[in-house]
Amino acid sequence: MDKADDRHIVISADGHCGASVTGYRDYLESSYLEDFDRWESTFEVPYEDMKGEEGSRNWDSDRRLRDLEEDGVVAEVLYPNTVPPFFSTSSLASGQAAVPNAEELRRRRAGLQAHNRWLADFCSQAKGRRAGVMQVLPHDIDAAVADVRAGVAAGLHGGVLLPGVPPGSGLPPLYHHDYYAPLWETCAELGIPINCHSGGSGPRTGDREEDDMFFLMEMKWWDQRTLRHLILGGVLERHPGLKFVFTEVGADWIPGLLKSMDRFFDSARTPSGLSGDEVTYHGSHVIDRLSLRPSEYWQRQCYVGASFLHPNETAKRGLVGVDKIMWGSDYPHIEASFPYSREAIRFALGGVPADEAAAMLAGNAAEVYGFSLDELRPVAARIGPGRDDVEAGLDPATLPPEAAKCPAFAGAMPGAATTQLGDNRKSVEK
């Protein structure tokens, strides 16, 4: 076997980055510099992992490449992490509340434009190994479309981060609304995906500890809601060339949700209804406008960035679609698999045939985000995890205690109920 074929190429479909606070200044239009200086003079970084020495992992290109190569990762998809100009918190979650006025909206758009320009430069420092996900504000849909075109022209091929528009945001909260059609049309035309990342869809209910807990627990529900609206609301029907990616929301919920939507679809299309506990939909029969069942839209146009991929999820790969799952490390977050990504990969994919593992580790992400596997293969030949090692799996009892920080090892650490090795050898198909 050729050395390059002896190791897996690993593309993380979930990485986070951003400039330091002052690092964004050079990427702002000159008319915003005085505003920026006033904002920056009072701004305090709200997140501990973005301060001090650890914070540089977000913007230090050389350090990031060293860390990821030590972890066996050759390329990554990059979502935002640090706070862009004129925001108070991460822009990933800032779309959950209404923008107070037109001037603030103008400033925030300028801040996101600065992030996109910075991101294009950051990706160019590791050509072919980074796919930057651009940010837009949907409050002015024509401006959002212009920003998408500018991002693609600058070299950002990671697609668009779908802004959160829950109730209270001041925007149509349902993505099947005609208001968003120009954005869908543009992304389909340019061949870039729409990315839904956990934390960006749901509203915050307050600032108490209980509110934080429920926000974390309900993230997945809001992403499920988004998928329902995109499919049953006809977005995927009207834009068959558009790709949607759901990242950092797990993969175990997908088969059940698709099954329930298929049942609803079948019931709505049956005049007399279905027997059992299903209820026939007697509305305007908008379901009749769909040419495919919900699960078929998923298979045609949707993907999951399965950060913290777990053996329980890998066992369902036949139901989700082996060609739909993309592994992710979530670097540089505290809960990331770094520096135990090799172990996380072995634990999640033990017993999985090498060709299926290769698809989930790199092939699918290369197709969605435009990476060249041929260009990445020489790097993987140096640092990638061995194919035989991955298929052999990992005994979780050998993991160091600090690995427990990552959800990829949930329930598997010493002292907890362990997952039996070999569970992934055959994918669940029914």
Coordinates of N, CA and C in Angstrom, one line a residue, residues 11-176:
I11 N -10.5 16.1 7.6 CA -10.9 17.5 7.5 C -11.9 17.7 8.7
S12 N -11.7 18.7 9.5 CA -12.6 19.1 10.5 C -13.7 20.0 10.0
A13 N -14.9 19.6 10.0 CA -16.0 20.4 9.5 C -16.5 21.4 10.6
D14 N -15.8 21.5 11.7 CA -16.2 22.4 12.7 C -15.0 23.0 13.5
G15 N -14.5 24.1 13.0 CA -13.4 24.8 13.6 C -13.9 26.3 13.9
H16 N -13.3 27.0 14.8 CA -13.7 28.3 15.1 C -12.5 29.3 15.1
C17 N -12.6 30.5 14.6 CA -11.5 31.4 14.6 C -12.0 32.8 14.6
G18 N -11.1 33.8 14.6 CA -11.5 35.2 14.6 C -10.3 36.0 14.9
A19 N -10.3 37.3 14.6 CA -9.2 38.2 14.9 C -9.3 38.6 16.4
S20 N -8.1 39.1 16.9 CA -8.2 39.7 18.2 C -9.0 41.0 18.1
V21 N -9.4 41.6 19.2 CA -10.2 42.8 19.1 C -9.6 43.9 18.2
T22 N -8.3 44.2 18.5 CA -7.6 45.2 17.7 C -7.2 44.7 16.3
G23 N -7.2 43.4 16.1 CA -6.8 42.8 14.8 C -7.8 43.1 13.7
Y24 N -9.0 43.5 14.1 CA -10.1 43.8 13.1 C -9.9 45.2 12.5
R25 N -9.2 46.0 13.2 CA -9.2 47.5 12.8 C -8.8 47.7 11.4
D26 N -7.8 47.0 10.9 CA -7.3 47.2 9.6 C -8.2 46.7 8.5
Y27 N -9.2 46.0 8.9 CA -10.2 45.4 7.9 C -11.5 46.2 7.8
L28 N -11.6 47.3 8.6 CA -12.7 48.1 8.6 C -12.6 49.2 7.5
E29 N -13.7 49.6 6.9 CA -13.6 50.8 6.1 C -13.2 52.0 6.9
S30 N -12.5 52.9 6.3 CA -11.9 54.1 7.0 C -13.0 54.9 7.7
S31 N -14.2 55.0 7.2 CA -15.3 55.8 7.8 C -15.7 55.3 9.1
Y32 N -15.3 54.0 9.5 CA -15.7 53.4 10.7 C -14.6 53.5 11.8
L33 N -13.4 54.0 11.5 CA -12.3 53.9 12.4 C -12.5 54.6 13.7
E34 N -13.1 55.8 13.6 CA -13.3 56.6 14.8 C -14.3 55.9 15.7
D35 N -15.4 55.4 15.1 CA -16.4 54.6 15.8 C -15.7 53.4 16.5
F36 N -14.9 52.7 15.7 CA -14.2 51.5 16.3 C -13.3 51.9 17.5
D37 N -12.6 53.0 17.4 CA -11.7 53.3 18.5 C -12.5 53.6 19.7
R38 N -13.6 54.3 19.6 CA -14.5 54.5 20.8 C -15.0 53.2 21.3
W39 N -15.5 52.3 20.4 CA -16.1 51.1 20.9 C -15.0 50.2 21.6
E40 N -13.8 50.1 21.0 CA -12.7 49.3 21.5 C -12.2 49.8 22.8
S41 N -12.3 51.1 23.1 CA -11.7 51.6 24.3 C -12.5 51.2 25.6
T42 N -13.7 50.8 25.4 CA -14.5 50.3 26.5 C -14.9 48.8 26.5
F43 N -14.5 48.2 25.4 CA -14.9 46.8 25.2 C -14.1 45.9 26.1
E44 N -14.7 44.9 26.7 CA -14.0 43.8 27.4 C -14.4 42.5 26.9
V45 N -13.4 41.7 26.6 CA -13.6 40.3 26.0 C -14.4 39.5 27.0
P46 N -15.6 39.0 26.6 CA -16.5 38.3 27.6 C -16.2 36.8 27.8
Y47 N -15.2 36.3 27.1 CA -15.0 34.8 27.1 C -13.6 34.5 27.6
E48 N -13.4 33.7 28.6 CA -12.1 33.4 29.2 C -11.2 32.8 28.2
D49 N -11.7 31.9 27.3 CA -10.8 31.1 26.4 C -10.4 32.0 25.2
M50 N -10.8 33.3 25.2 CA -10.3 34.2 24.2 C -9.3 35.2 24.8
K51 N -9.0 35.0 26.0 CA -8.0 35.9 26.7 C -6.7 35.2 26.8
G52 N -5.6 36.0 27.1 CA -4.3 35.5 27.4 C -3.7 34.7 26.3
E53 N -2.9 33.8 26.6 CA -2.1 33.0 25.7 C -3.0 32.1 24.9
E54 N -4.1 31.5 25.5 CA -5.0 30.6 24.7 C -5.8 31.3 23.6
G55 N -6.0 32.6 23.8 CA -6.8 33.3 22.8 C -6.1 33.3 21.5
S56 N -4.8 33.3 21.4 CA -4.1 33.4 20.1 C -4.4 32.2 19.2
R57 N -4.9 31.1 19.7 CA -5.3 30.0 18.9 C -6.3 30.4 17.8
N58 N -7.1 31.5 18.1 CA -8.1 31.9 17.1 C -7.5 32.6 15.9
W59 N -6.3 33.3 16.1 CA -5.8 34.1 15.0 C -4.4 33.9 14.6
D60 N -3.6 33.1 15.4 CA -2.2 32.8 15.1 C -2.2 31.6 14.1
S61 N -2.0 31.9 12.9 CA -2.0 30.9 11.8 C -1.0 29.8 12.0
D62 N 0.2 30.1 12.3 CA 1.3 29.1 12.5 C 1.0 28.2 13.7
R63 N 0.6 28.8 14.8 CA 0.2 28.0 16.0 C -0.9 27.1 15.7
R64 N -1.9 27.5 15.0 CA -3.1 26.7 14.7 C -2.7 25.5 13.8
L65 N -1.8 25.8 12.8 CA -1.4 24.7 11.9 C -0.6 23.6 12.7
R66 N 0.3 24.1 13.6 CA 1.0 23.2 14.5 C 0.1 22.3 15.3
D67 N -0.8 23.0 16.0 CA -1.8 22.2 16.9 C -2.6 21.2 16.1
L68 N -3.1 21.6 14.9 CA -3.9 20.7 14.2 C -3.1 19.5 13.6
E69 N -1.9 19.8 13.1 CA -1.1 18.7 12.6 C -0.7 17.7 13.7
E70 N -0.4 18.2 14.9 CA -0.1 17.3 16.0 C -1.4 16.5 16.3
D71 N -2.5 17.0 16.0 CA -3.8 16.3 16.3 C -4.3 15.4 15.1
G72 N -3.5 15.4 14.0 CA -3.9 14.6 12.8 C -4.8 15.2 11.9
V73 N -5.1 16.5 12.0 CA -6.1 17.2 11.2 C -5.4 18.0 10.1
V74 N -5.8 17.8 8.8 CA -5.0 18.5 7.7 C -5.8 19.7 7.2
A75 N -7.1 19.8 7.4 CA -7.8 21.0 6.9 C -9.1 21.2 7.8
E76 N -9.7 22.4 7.7 CA -10.8 22.6 8.5 C -11.8 23.7 7.9
V77 N -13.0 23.6 8.3 CA -14.0 24.6 8.0 C -14.1 25.5 9.2
L78 N -14.1 26.8 8.9 CA -13.9 27.8 10.0 C -15.2 28.7 10.2
Y79 N -15.8 28.5 11.4 CA -16.9 29.3 11.8 C -16.3 30.5 12.7
P80 N -17.1 31.5 13.0 CA -16.6 32.6 13.8 C -16.5 32.2 15.3
N81 N -15.7 32.9 16.0 CA -15.5 32.7 17.4 C -15.3 34.0 18.3
T82 N -14.4 34.8 17.8 CA -14.2 36.0 18.6 C -15.3 37.1 18.3
V83 N -15.2 38.2 19.0 CA -16.3 39.2 18.9 C -15.9 40.2 17.8
P84 N -16.6 40.4 16.7 CA -16.3 41.3 15.7 C -16.6 42.8 16.1
P85 N -16.1 43.8 15.4 CA -16.4 45.2 15.8 C -17.9 45.5 16.0
F86 N -18.2 46.2 17.0 CA -19.5 46.8 17.3 C -20.5 45.7 17.8
F87 N -20.0 44.5 18.1 CA -20.9 43.5 18.8 C -20.4 43.5 20.3
S88 N -21.3 43.0 21.1 CA -21.0 42.8 22.5 C -20.6 41.4 22.9
T89 N -21.1 40.5 22.1 CA -20.8 39.0 22.3 C -20.5 38.4 21.0
S90 N -20.3 37.1 21.0 CA -20.0 36.4 19.7 C -21.1 36.6 18.7
S91 N -20.8 36.9 17.5 CA -21.8 37.2 16.5 C -22.6 35.9 16.1
L92 N -22.0 34.7 16.5 CA -22.7 33.5 16.3 C -24.1 33.5 16.9
A93 N -24.1 34.1 18.1 CA -25.4 34.2 18.9 C -26.1 35.5 18.9
S94 N -25.4 36.5 18.4 CA -26.0 37.9 18.5 C -27.2 38.2 17.6
G95 N -27.4 37.3 16.7 CA -28.6 37.5 15.8 C -29.9 37.1 16.5
Q96 N -29.8 36.7 17.8 CA -31.0 36.2 18.5 C -31.9 37.4 19.0
A97 N -31.4 38.6 19.0 CA -32.2 39.7 19.5 C -32.3 40.8 18.4
A98 N -33.3 41.6 18.5 CA -33.6 42.6 17.6 C -32.5 43.7 17.6
V99 N -32.1 44.1 16.4 CA -31.1 45.2 16.4 C -31.9 46.5 16.7
P100 N -31.4 47.3 17.7 CA -32.1 48.4 18.2 C -32.5 49.5 17.2
N101 N -31.6 49.8 16.2 CA -31.9 50.9 15.3 C -31.1 50.8 14.0
A102 N -31.4 51.6 13.0 CA -30.7 51.5 11.7 C -29.2 51.8 11.8
E103 N -28.8 52.7 12.7 CA -27.4 53.0 12.8 C -26.6 51.8 13.4
E104 N -27.2 51.2 14.4 CA -26.5 50.0 15.0 C -26.5 48.9 13.9
L105 N -27.5 48.8 13.1 CA -27.5 47.7 12.1 C -26.3 48.0 11.1
R106 N -26.2 49.3 10.7 CA -25.1 49.7 9.8 C -23.7 49.4 10.4
R107 N -23.5 49.6 11.6 CA -22.3 49.4 12.3 C -22.0 47.9 12.4
R108 N -23.0 47.1 12.7 CA -22.8 45.7 12.8 C -22.5 45.0 11.5
R109 N -23.1 45.5 10.4 CA -22.8 45.0 9.1 C -21.3 45.3 8.8
A110 N -20.9 46.5 9.1 CA -19.5 46.8 8.9 C -18.6 45.9 9.7
G111 N -19.0 45.6 10.9 CA -18.2 44.6 11.7 C -18.1 43.3 11.1
L112 N -19.2 42.8 10.5 CA -19.2 41.4 9.9 C -18.4 41.5 8.6
Q113 N -18.5 42.6 7.9 CA -17.6 42.7 6.7 C -16.2 42.7 7.0
A114 N -15.8 43.3 8.1 CA -14.4 43.3 8.6 C -14.0 41.9 8.9
H115 N -14.9 41.1 9.6 CA -14.6 39.7 9.9 C -14.4 38.9 8.6
N116 N -15.2 39.1 7.6 CA -15.1 38.3 6.4 C -13.8 38.6 5.7
R117 N -13.4 39.9 5.7 CA -12.1 40.3 5.0 C -11.0 39.7 5.8
W118 N -11.0 39.7 7.1 CA -9.9 39.1 7.9 C -9.9 37.6 7.6
L119 N -11.1 37.0 7.6 CA -11.1 35.5 7.4 C -10.6 35.1 6.0
A120 N -10.8 35.9 5.0 CA -10.3 35.6 3.7 C -8.7 35.6 3.7
D121 N -8.2 36.6 4.4 CA -6.7 36.7 4.6 C -6.2 35.5 5.4
F122 N -6.9 35.1 6.5 CA -6.5 34.0 7.3 C -6.5 32.7 6.6
C123 N -7.5 32.5 5.7 CA -7.6 31.3 4.9 C -6.4 31.2 3.9
S124 N -6.1 32.4 3.4 CA -5.0 32.4 2.3 C -3.7 32.1 2.9
Q125 N -3.5 32.1 4.2 CA -2.2 31.8 4.9 C -2.0 30.3 5.0
A126 N -3.1 29.5 4.7 CA -2.9 28.1 4.6 C -3.8 27.6 3.4
K127 N -3.3 28.0 2.2 CA -4.1 27.8 1.0 C -4.5 26.4 0.8
G128 N -5.8 26.2 0.6 CA -6.3 24.8 0.3 C -6.6 24.0 1.6
R129 N -6.3 24.6 2.8 CA -6.5 23.9 4.0 C -7.6 24.5 4.9
R130 N -8.1 25.7 4.5 CA -9.1 26.3 5.3 C -10.3 26.8 4.4
A131 N -11.5 26.5 4.9 CA -12.7 27.0 4.2 C -13.4 27.9 5.1
G132 N -13.4 29.2 4.9 CA -14.0 30.2 5.8 C -15.5 30.3 5.5
V133 N -16.3 30.3 6.6 CA -17.7 30.5 6.6 C -18.0 32.0 6.8
M134 N -18.6 32.7 5.8 CA -18.8 34.1 5.9 C -20.0 34.4 6.7
Q135 N -20.1 35.6 7.2 CA -21.3 36.1 8.0 C -22.0 37.2 7.3
V136 N -23.3 37.2 7.4 CA -24.1 38.3 6.8 C -25.2 38.7 7.8
L137 N -25.7 39.9 7.7 CA -26.9 40.3 8.4 C -28.1 40.2 7.5
P138 N -29.2 39.5 7.8 CA -30.3 39.4 6.8 C -31.3 40.5 6.9
H139 N -31.0 41.6 7.7 CA -32.0 42.6 7.8 C -32.2 43.4 6.6
D140 N -31.2 43.5 5.7 CA -31.3 44.0 4.4 C -30.9 42.9 3.4
I141 N -31.8 42.2 2.8 CA -31.5 41.0 2.1 C -30.6 41.3 0.9
D142 N -30.8 42.5 0.2 CA -30.0 42.8 -0.9 C -28.5 43.1 -0.5
A143 N -28.4 43.7 0.7 CA -27.0 43.9 1.2 C -26.4 42.6 1.6
A144 N -27.2 41.7 2.1 CA -26.6 40.4 2.5 C -26.1 39.6 1.2
V145 N -26.9 39.7 0.2 CA -26.5 39.1 -1.1 C -25.2 39.7 -1.6
A146 N -25.1 41.0 -1.5 CA -23.9 41.7 -2.0 C -22.7 41.2 -1.2
D147 N -22.9 41.0 0.1 CA -21.8 40.6 1.0 C -21.4 39.1 0.7
V148 N -22.3 38.3 0.3 CA -22.0 36.9 -0.1 C -21.2 36.9 -1.3
R149 N -21.6 37.7 -2.3 CA -20.8 37.8 -3.5 C -19.4 38.3 -3.3
A150 N -19.3 39.3 -2.4 CA -17.9 39.8 -2.1 C -17.1 38.8 -1.4
G151 N -17.7 38.0 -0.5 CA -16.9 36.9 0.2 C -16.4 35.9 -0.7
V152 N -17.3 35.4 -1.6 CA -16.8 34.4 -2.6 C -15.7 34.9 -3.5
A153 N -15.9 36.2 -3.9 CA -14.8 36.8 -4.8 C -13.5 36.9 -4.0
A154 N -13.6 37.0 -2.7 CA -12.3 37.1 -1.9 C -11.7 35.8 -1.6
G155 N -12.4 34.7 -1.9 CA -11.9 33.4 -1.7 C -12.5 32.5 -0.6
L156 N -13.6 33.0 0.0 CA -14.3 32.3 1.0 C -15.2 31.2 0.4
H157 N -14.9 29.9 0.5 CA -15.7 28.9 -0.1 C -16.4 28.0 0.9
G158 N -16.4 28.5 2.2 CA -17.1 27.7 3.2 C -18.6 27.9 3.3
G159 N -19.1 28.9 2.5 CA -20.5 29.1 2.5 C -20.9 30.2 3.5
V160 N -22.2 30.3 3.8 CA -22.7 31.3 4.7 C -23.2 30.7 6.0
L161 N -23.0 31.4 7.1 CA -23.5 31.1 8.3 C -25.0 31.6 8.4
L162 N -25.9 30.7 8.6 CA -27.3 31.1 8.6 C -27.5 31.9 9.9
P163 N -27.9 33.1 9.8 CA -28.1 33.9 11.0 C -29.3 33.4 11.8
G164 N -29.3 33.5 13.1 CA -30.4 33.2 13.9 C -31.5 34.2 13.8
V165 N -32.7 33.8 13.5 CA -33.9 34.7 13.5 C -35.1 34.1 14.2
P166 N -34.9 33.8 15.5 CA -36.0 33.3 16.3 C -37.0 34.4 16.6
P167 N -38.2 34.1 17.1 CA -39.1 35.1 17.5 C -38.5 36.2 18.3
G168 N -38.8 37.5 18.0 CA -38.2 38.6 18.7 C -37.0 39.2 18.0
S169 N -36.5 38.6 16.9 CA -35.4 39.2 16.2 C -35.7 40.3 15.3
G170 N -37.0 40.5 15.1 CA -37.4 41.6 14.1 C -37.4 41.2 12.7
L171 N -37.2 39.9 12.4 CA -37.2 39.4 11.1 C -38.2 38.2 10.9
P172 N -38.6 37.9 9.7 CA -39.5 36.8 9.5 C -38.8 35.5 10.1
P173 N -39.4 34.9 11.1 CA -38.7 33.8 11.8 C -38.7 32.5 11.1
L174 N -39.5 32.4 10.0 CA -39.6 31.1 9.3 C -38.8 31.2 8.0
Y175 N -37.9 30.3 7.8 CA -37.0 30.5 6.6 C -37.6 30.2 5.3
H176 N -38.8 29.6 5.3 CA -39.5 29.4 4.0 C -40.2 30.7 3.5

